[in-house]
mmCIF file of C-alpha atoms in Angstrom:
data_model
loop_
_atom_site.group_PDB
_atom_site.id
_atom_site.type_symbol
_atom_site.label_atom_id
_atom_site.label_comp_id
_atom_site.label_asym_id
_atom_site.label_seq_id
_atom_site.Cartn_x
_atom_site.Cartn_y
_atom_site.Cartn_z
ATOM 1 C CA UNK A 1 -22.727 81.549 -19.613
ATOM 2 C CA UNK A 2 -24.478 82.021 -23.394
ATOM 3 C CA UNK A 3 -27.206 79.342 -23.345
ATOM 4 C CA UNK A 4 -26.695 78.860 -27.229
ATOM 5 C CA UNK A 5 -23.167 78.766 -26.919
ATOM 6 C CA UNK A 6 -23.387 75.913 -23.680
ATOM 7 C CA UNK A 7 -25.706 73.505 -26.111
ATOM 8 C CA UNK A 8 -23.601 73.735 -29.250
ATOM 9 C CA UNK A 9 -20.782 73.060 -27.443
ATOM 10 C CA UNK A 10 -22.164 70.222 -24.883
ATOM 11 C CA UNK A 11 -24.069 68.490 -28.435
ATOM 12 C CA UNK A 12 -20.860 68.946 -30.523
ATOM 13 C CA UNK A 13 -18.945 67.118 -28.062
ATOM 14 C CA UNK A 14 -20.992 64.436 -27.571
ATOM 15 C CA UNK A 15 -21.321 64.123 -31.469
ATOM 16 C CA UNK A 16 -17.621 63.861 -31.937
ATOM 17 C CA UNK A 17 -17.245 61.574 -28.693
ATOM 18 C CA UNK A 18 -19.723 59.312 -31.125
ATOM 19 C CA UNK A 19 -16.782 59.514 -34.067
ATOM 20 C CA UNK A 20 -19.345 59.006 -36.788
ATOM 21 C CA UNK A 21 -18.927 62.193 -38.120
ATOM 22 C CA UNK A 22 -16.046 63.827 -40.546
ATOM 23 C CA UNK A 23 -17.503 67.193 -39.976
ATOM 24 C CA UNK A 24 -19.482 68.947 -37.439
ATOM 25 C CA UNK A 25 -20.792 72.601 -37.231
ATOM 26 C CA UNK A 26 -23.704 75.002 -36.221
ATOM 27 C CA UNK A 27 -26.152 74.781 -38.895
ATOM 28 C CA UNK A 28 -26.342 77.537 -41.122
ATOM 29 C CA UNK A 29 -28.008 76.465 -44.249
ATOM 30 C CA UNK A 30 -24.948 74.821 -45.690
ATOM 31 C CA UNK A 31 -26.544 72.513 -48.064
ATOM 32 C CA UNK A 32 -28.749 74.348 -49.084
ATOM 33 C CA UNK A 33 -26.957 76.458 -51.196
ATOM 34 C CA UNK A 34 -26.349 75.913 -55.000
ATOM 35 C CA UNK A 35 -22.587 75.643 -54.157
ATOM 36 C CA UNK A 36 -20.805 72.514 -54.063
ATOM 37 C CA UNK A 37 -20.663 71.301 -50.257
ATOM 38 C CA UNK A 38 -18.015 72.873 -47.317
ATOM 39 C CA UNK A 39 -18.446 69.755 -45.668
ATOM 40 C CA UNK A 40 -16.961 66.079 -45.935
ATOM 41 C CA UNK A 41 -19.423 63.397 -45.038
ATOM 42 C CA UNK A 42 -21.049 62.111 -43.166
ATOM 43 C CA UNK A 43 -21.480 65.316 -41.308
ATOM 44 C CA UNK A 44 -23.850 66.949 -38.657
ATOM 45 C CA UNK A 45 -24.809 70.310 -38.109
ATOM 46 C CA UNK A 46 -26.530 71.533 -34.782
ATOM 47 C CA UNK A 47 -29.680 74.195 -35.239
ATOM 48 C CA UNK A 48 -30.852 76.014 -31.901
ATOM 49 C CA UNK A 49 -33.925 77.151 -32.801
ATOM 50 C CA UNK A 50 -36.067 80.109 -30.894
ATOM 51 C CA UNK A 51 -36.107 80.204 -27.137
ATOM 52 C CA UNK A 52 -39.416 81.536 -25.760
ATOM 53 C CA UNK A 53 -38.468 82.904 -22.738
ATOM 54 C CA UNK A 54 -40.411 83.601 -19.701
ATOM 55 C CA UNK A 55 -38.990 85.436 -16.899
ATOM 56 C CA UNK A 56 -39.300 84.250 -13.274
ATOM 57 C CA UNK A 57 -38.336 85.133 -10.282
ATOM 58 C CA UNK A 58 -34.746 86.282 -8.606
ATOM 59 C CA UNK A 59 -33.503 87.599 -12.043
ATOM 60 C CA UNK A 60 -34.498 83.934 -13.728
ATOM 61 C CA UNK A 61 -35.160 83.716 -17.060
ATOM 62 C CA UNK A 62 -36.337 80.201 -18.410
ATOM 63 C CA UNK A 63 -36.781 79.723 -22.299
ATOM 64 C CA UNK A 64 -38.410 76.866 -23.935
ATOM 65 C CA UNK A 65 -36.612 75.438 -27.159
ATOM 66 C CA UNK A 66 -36.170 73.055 -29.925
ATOM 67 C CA UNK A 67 -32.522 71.793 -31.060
ATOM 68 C CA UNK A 68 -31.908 70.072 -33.898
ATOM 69 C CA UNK A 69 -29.676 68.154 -35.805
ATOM 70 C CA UNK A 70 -29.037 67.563 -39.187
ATOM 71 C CA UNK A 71 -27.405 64.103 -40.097
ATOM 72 C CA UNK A 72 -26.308 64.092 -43.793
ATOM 73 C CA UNK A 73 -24.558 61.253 -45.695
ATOM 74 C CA UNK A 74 -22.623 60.108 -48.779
ATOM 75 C CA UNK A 75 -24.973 59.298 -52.113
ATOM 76 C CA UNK A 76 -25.149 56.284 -53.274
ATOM 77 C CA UNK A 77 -25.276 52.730 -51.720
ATOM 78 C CA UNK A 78 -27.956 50.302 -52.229
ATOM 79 C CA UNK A 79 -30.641 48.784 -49.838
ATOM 80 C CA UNK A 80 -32.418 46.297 -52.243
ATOM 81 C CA UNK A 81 -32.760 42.802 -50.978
ATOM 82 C CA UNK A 82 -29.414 41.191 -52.530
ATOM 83 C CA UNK A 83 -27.464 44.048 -52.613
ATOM 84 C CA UNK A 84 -23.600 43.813 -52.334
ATOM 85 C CA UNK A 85 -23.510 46.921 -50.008
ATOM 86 C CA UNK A 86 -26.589 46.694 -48.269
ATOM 87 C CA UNK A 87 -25.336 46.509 -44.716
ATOM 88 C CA UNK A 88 -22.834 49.546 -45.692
ATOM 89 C CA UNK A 89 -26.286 51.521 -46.727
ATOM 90 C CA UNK A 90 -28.038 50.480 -43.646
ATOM 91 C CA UNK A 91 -25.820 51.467 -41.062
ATOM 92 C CA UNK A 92 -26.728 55.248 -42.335
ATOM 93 C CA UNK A 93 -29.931 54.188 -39.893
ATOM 94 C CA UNK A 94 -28.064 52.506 -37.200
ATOM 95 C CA UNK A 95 -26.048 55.778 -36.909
ATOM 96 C CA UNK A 96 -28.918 57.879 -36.652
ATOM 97 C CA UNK A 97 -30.464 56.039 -33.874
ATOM 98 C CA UNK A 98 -27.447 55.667 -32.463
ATOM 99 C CA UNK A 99 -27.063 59.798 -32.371
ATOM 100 C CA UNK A 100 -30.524 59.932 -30.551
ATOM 101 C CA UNK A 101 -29.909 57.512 -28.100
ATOM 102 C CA UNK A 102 -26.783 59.192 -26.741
ATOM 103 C CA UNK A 103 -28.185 62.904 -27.493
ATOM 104 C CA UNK A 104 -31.046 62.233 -25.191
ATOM 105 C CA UNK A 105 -30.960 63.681 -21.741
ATOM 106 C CA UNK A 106 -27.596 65.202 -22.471
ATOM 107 C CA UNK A 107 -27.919 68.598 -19.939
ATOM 108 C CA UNK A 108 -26.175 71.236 -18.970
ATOM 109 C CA UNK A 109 -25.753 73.840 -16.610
ATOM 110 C CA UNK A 110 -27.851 76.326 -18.720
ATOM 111 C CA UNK A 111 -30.490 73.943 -19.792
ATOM 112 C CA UNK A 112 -32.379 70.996 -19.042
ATOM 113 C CA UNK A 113 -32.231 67.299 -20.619
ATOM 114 C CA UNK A 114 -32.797 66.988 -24.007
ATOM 115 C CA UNK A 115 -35.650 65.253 -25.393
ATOM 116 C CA UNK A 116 -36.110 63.897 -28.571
ATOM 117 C CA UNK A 117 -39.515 64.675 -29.926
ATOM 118 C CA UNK A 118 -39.112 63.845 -33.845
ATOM 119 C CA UNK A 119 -37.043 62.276 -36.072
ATOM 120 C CA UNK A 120 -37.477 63.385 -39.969
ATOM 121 C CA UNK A 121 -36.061 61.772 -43.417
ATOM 122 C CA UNK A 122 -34.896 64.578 -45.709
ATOM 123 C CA UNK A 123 -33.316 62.540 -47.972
ATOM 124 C CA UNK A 124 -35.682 63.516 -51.321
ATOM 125 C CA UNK A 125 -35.337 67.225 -50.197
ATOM 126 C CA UNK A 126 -31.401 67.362 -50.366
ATOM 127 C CA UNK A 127 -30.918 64.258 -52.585
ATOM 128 C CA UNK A 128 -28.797 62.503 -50.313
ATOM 129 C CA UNK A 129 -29.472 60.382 -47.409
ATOM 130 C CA UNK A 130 -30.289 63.317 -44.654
ATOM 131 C CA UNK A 131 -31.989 63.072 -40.912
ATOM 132 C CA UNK A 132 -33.239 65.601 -38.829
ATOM 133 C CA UNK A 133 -33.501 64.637 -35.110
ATOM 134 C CA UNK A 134 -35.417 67.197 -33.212
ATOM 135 C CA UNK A 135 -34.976 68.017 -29.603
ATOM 136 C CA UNK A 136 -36.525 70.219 -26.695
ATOM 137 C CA UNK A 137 -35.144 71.236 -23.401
ATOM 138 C CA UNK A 138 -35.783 74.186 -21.727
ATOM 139 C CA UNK A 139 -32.700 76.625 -20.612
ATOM 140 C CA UNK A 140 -32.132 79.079 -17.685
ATOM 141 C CA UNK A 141 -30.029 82.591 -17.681
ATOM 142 C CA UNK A 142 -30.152 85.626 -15.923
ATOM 143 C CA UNK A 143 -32.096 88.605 -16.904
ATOM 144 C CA UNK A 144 -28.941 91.038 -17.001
ATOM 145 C CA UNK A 145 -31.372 93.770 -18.663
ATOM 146 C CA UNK A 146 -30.288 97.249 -17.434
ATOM 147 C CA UNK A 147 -33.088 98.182 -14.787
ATOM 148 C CA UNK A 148 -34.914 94.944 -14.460
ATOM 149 C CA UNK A 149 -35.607 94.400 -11.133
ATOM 150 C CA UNK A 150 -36.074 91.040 -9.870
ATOM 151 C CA UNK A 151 -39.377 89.871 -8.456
#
């Protein structure tokens, strides 16, 4: 099976099992464009970053590499101490721990159990309230390059 193609799937799934998200998709620099956004919110968008790969024996090539997810969220809300919608505002954090907790050790038959590593605010970069939770697991295929010969 595609490695790339197993984690997307595997971490979309789980991320719509969560249902705290109107729109998931593989990252692709969506917000960062000048455009005005593809997306409904709150959304998440999965990045599978390089894979250093290292190939062992039998045919066995393990890879090293870092997933991770972008949370974004509506504008607006307030968190000051009497605001009238500060529990509405705060649950943006409550969803993004909740996200890590149930992303971690998710596995499957192409890589390892994820492990969460580093969570990031990115809210003053897109000017919305944004997360990135960053993963690492390590993932397995087999060297299918023609005349490799297996140690």
């Amino acid at each position: 099976m595609n490695t790339r193609k197993e984690i997307y799937q595997k971490v979309s799934e789980k991320l719509s099992s969560l249902a705290h998200f109107n729109w998931i998709d593989l990252y692709k620099g969506q917000l960062n464009s000048n455009e005005d956004s593809p997306t409904g919110f709150p959304c998440a968008f999965i990045s599978i970053g390089a894979i250093e790969h290292q190939n062992m024996t039998n045919g066995i090539r393990e890879g090293r590499s870092t997933i991770e997810l972008f949370l974004f969220f509506e504008k607006g809300g307030d968190t000051f101490f009497t605001a009238q919608d500060k529990e509405t505002s705060l649950s943006i954090l409550n969803i993004v721990t909740n996200v890590a907790d149930n992303l971690e050790y998710l596995e499957g038959d192409c890589f390892t159990a994820l492990e969460l590593f580093q969570e990031t605010d990115l809210t003053e970069r897109y000017q919305r309230p944004a997360y990135k939770l960053s993963f690492t697991t390590l993932t397995y295929n087999l060297n299918k390059t023609f005349g490799y010969v297996p140690n």
